[in-house]
Amino acid sequence: MQTFNVHEAKTQLSRLIALAGQGEPFVIAKAGKPLVKVTAINSPNGAQRSRLGFMKGTMTVPEDFDRMGGDALAQLFAGGME
Protein backbone atom coordinates (compact mmCIF):
# COMPACT_ATOMS: atom_id res chain seq x y z
CA MET A 1 0.00 0.00 0.00
CA GLN A 2 1.40 3.36 -1.01
CA THR A 3 1.91 6.17 1.50
CA PHE A 4 1.77 9.89 0.68
CA ASN A 5 2.47 12.85 2.91
CA VAL A 6 -0.18 15.54 3.36
CA HIS A 7 1.46 17.90 0.85
CA GLU A 8 1.62 15.18 -1.82
CA ALA A 9 -2.01 14.25 -1.14
CA LYS A 10 -3.09 17.88 -1.59
CA THR A 11 -1.22 18.37 -4.84
CA GLN A 12 -2.20 14.99 -6.33
CA LEU A 13 -5.72 14.64 -4.94
CA SER A 14 -7.43 13.91 -8.27
CA ARG A 15 -4.93 11.19 -9.14
CA LEU A 16 -5.18 9.66 -5.67
CA ILE A 17 -8.98 9.62 -5.80
CA ALA A 18 -8.77 7.78 -9.12
CA LEU A 19 -6.31 5.34 -7.56
CA ALA A 20 -8.67 4.60 -4.67
CA GLY A 21 -11.57 4.29 -7.11
CA GLN A 22 -9.68 1.53 -8.92
CA GLY A 23 -9.50 -0.47 -5.69
CA GLU A 24 -6.03 0.65 -4.62
CA PRO A 25 -6.18 2.01 -1.07
CA PHE A 26 -3.46 4.37 0.14
CA VAL A 27 -2.30 6.01 3.35
CA ILE A 28 -1.82 9.70 4.07
CA ALA A 29 0.90 10.37 6.62
CA LYS A 30 1.70 13.46 8.66
CA ALA A 31 5.25 13.95 9.93
CA GLY A 32 6.06 10.43 8.75
CA LYS A 33 3.31 8.79 10.81
CA PRO A 34 0.29 7.16 9.12
CA LEU A 35 -2.76 9.32 9.72
CA VAL A 36 -5.58 8.03 7.49
CA LYS A 37 -6.25 5.15 5.12
CA VAL A 38 -8.22 6.07 2.00
CA THR A 39 -10.29 3.43 0.21
CA ALA A 40 -13.18 3.52 -2.22
CA ILE A 41 -16.58 3.10 -0.58
CA ASN A 42 -17.39 -0.01 -2.64
CA SER A 43 -13.84 -1.37 -2.67
CA PRO A 44 -13.37 -4.98 -1.57
CA ASN A 45 -10.16 -3.78 0.11
CA GLY A 46 -12.09 -1.37 2.32
CA ALA A 47 -13.48 -1.77 5.79
CA GLN A 48 -16.83 -2.93 4.39
CA ARG A 49 -15.30 -6.18 3.13
CA SER A 50 -17.47 -9.13 4.11
CA ARG A 51 -15.89 -11.56 6.54
CA LEU A 52 -18.78 -14.01 6.47
CA GLY A 53 -17.50 -17.44 5.55
CA PHE A 54 -13.81 -16.55 5.87
CA MET A 55 -13.05 -19.89 7.58
CA LYS A 56 -15.13 -22.05 5.25
CA GLY A 57 -13.53 -25.44 4.74
CA THR A 58 -11.02 -25.11 7.60
CA MET A 59 -12.94 -27.11 10.20
CA THR A 60 -15.70 -29.63 10.61
CA VAL A 61 -18.72 -29.43 12.90
CA PRO A 62 -19.98 -32.68 14.45
CA GLU A 63 -23.44 -33.84 13.40
CA ASP A 64 -24.61 -33.71 17.03
CA PHE A 65 -23.28 -30.19 17.65
CA ASP A 66 -26.68 -28.82 18.66
CA ARG A 67 -27.09 -31.64 21.21
CA MET A 68 -23.59 -31.45 22.73
CA GLY A 69 -23.76 -30.79 26.47
CA GLY A 70 -27.53 -31.22 26.45
CA ASP A 71 -27.60 -33.37 29.58
CA ALA A 72 -25.45 -30.89 31.52
CA LEU A 73 -27.65 -27.99 30.40
CA ALA A 74 -30.79 -29.85 31.44
CA GLN A 75 -29.29 -30.46 34.88
CA LEU A 76 -28.36 -26.78 35.23
CA PHE A 77 -31.91 -25.70 34.39
CA ALA A 78 -33.33 -28.31 36.76
CA GLY A 79 -31.45 -26.97 39.76
CA GLY A 80 -27.76 -27.14 39.13
CA MET A 81 -25.03 -29.71 39.05
CA GLU A 82 -24.17 -30.84 42.54
PDB file of C-alpha atoms in Angstrom, residues 26-68:
ATOM      1  CA  PHE A  26      -3.461   4.374   0.142  1.00  0.00           C
ATOM      2  CA  VAL A  27      -2.295   6.011   3.352  1.00  0.00           C
ATOM      3  CA  ILE A  28      -1.824   9.703   4.075  1.00  0.00           C
ATOM      4  CA  ALA A  29       0.905  10.369   6.621  1.00  0.00           C
ATOM      5  CA  LYS A  30       1.704  13.456   8.661  1.00  0.00           C
ATOM      6  CA  ALA A  31       5.253  13.950   9.934  1.00  0.00           C
ATOM      7  CA  GLY A  32       6.061  10.427   8.746  1.00  0.00           C
ATOM      8  CA  LYS A  33       3.309   8.793  10.814  1.00  0.00           C
ATOM      9  CA  PRO A  34       0.290   7.159   9.119  1.00  0.00           C
ATOM     10  CA  LEU A  35      -2.765   9.316   9.725  1.00  0.00           C
ATOM     11  CA  VAL A  36      -5.575   8.029   7.492  1.00  0.00           C
ATOM     12  CA  LYS A  37      -6.252   5.151   5.118  1.00  0.00           C
ATOM     13  CA  VAL A  38      -8.221   6.073   1.998  1.00  0.00           C
ATOM     14  CA  THR A  39     -10.291   3.426   0.208  1.00  0.00           C
ATOM     15  CA  ALA A  40     -13.176   3.518  -2.219  1.00  0.00           C
ATOM     16  CA  ILE A  41     -16.577   3.098  -0.583  1.00  0.00           C
ATOM     17  CA  ASN A  42     -17.391  -0.011  -2.639  1.00  0.00           C
ATOM     18  CA  SER A  43     -13.840  -1.366  -2.670  1.00  0.00           C
ATOM     19  CA  PRO A  44     -13.369  -4.982  -1.571  1.00  0.00           C
ATOM     20  CA  ASN A  45     -10.163  -3.782   0.109  1.00  0.00           C
ATOM     21  CA  GLY A  46     -12.086  -1.367   2.323  1.00  0.00           C
ATOM     22  CA  ALA A  47     -13.476  -1.767   5.794  1.00  0.00           C
ATOM     23  CA  GLN A  48     -16.827  -2.926   4.390  1.00  0.00           C
ATOM     24  CA  ARG A  49     -15.300  -6.177   3.131  1.00  0.00           C
ATOM     25  CA  SER A  50     -17.475  -9.132   4.111  1.00  0.00           C
ATOM     26  CA  ARG A  51     -15.886 -11.560   6.544  1.00  0.00           C
ATOM     27  CA  LEU A  52     -18.780 -14.010   6.467  1.00  0.00           C
ATOM     28  CA  GLY A  53     -17.495 -17.444   5.545  1.00  0.00           C
ATOM     29  CA  PHE A  54     -13.815 -16.548   5.874  1.00  0.00           C
ATOM     30  CA  MET A  55     -13.048 -19.888   7.581  1.00  0.00           C
ATOM     31  CA  LYS A  56     -15.132 -22.053   5.247  1.00  0.00           C
ATOM     32  CA  GLY A  57     -13.526 -25.445   4.743  1.00  0.00           C
ATOM     33  CA  THR A  58     -11.025 -25.107   7.601  1.00  0.00           C
ATOM     34  CA  MET A  59     -12.941 -27.112  10.204  1.00  0.00           C
ATOM     35  CA  THR A  60     -15.704 -29.632  10.606  1.00  0.00           C
ATOM     36  CA  VAL A  61     -18.719 -29.428  12.898  1.00  0.00           C
ATOM     37  CA  PRO A  62     -19.978 -32.677  14.454  1.00  0.00           C
ATOM     38  CA  GLU A  63     -23.444 -33.836  13.405  1.00  0.00           C
ATOM     39  CA  ASP A  64     -24.614 -33.706  17.033  1.00  0.00           C
ATOM     40  CA  PHE A  65     -23.279 -30.190  17.652  1.00  0.00           C
ATOM     41  CA  ASP A  66     -26.677 -28.822  18.663  1.00  0.00           C
ATOM     42  CA  ARG A  67     -27.091 -31.643  21.209  1.00  0.00           C
ATOM     43  CA  MET A  68     -23.591 -31.453  22.726  1.00  0.00           C
TER      44      MET A  68
END
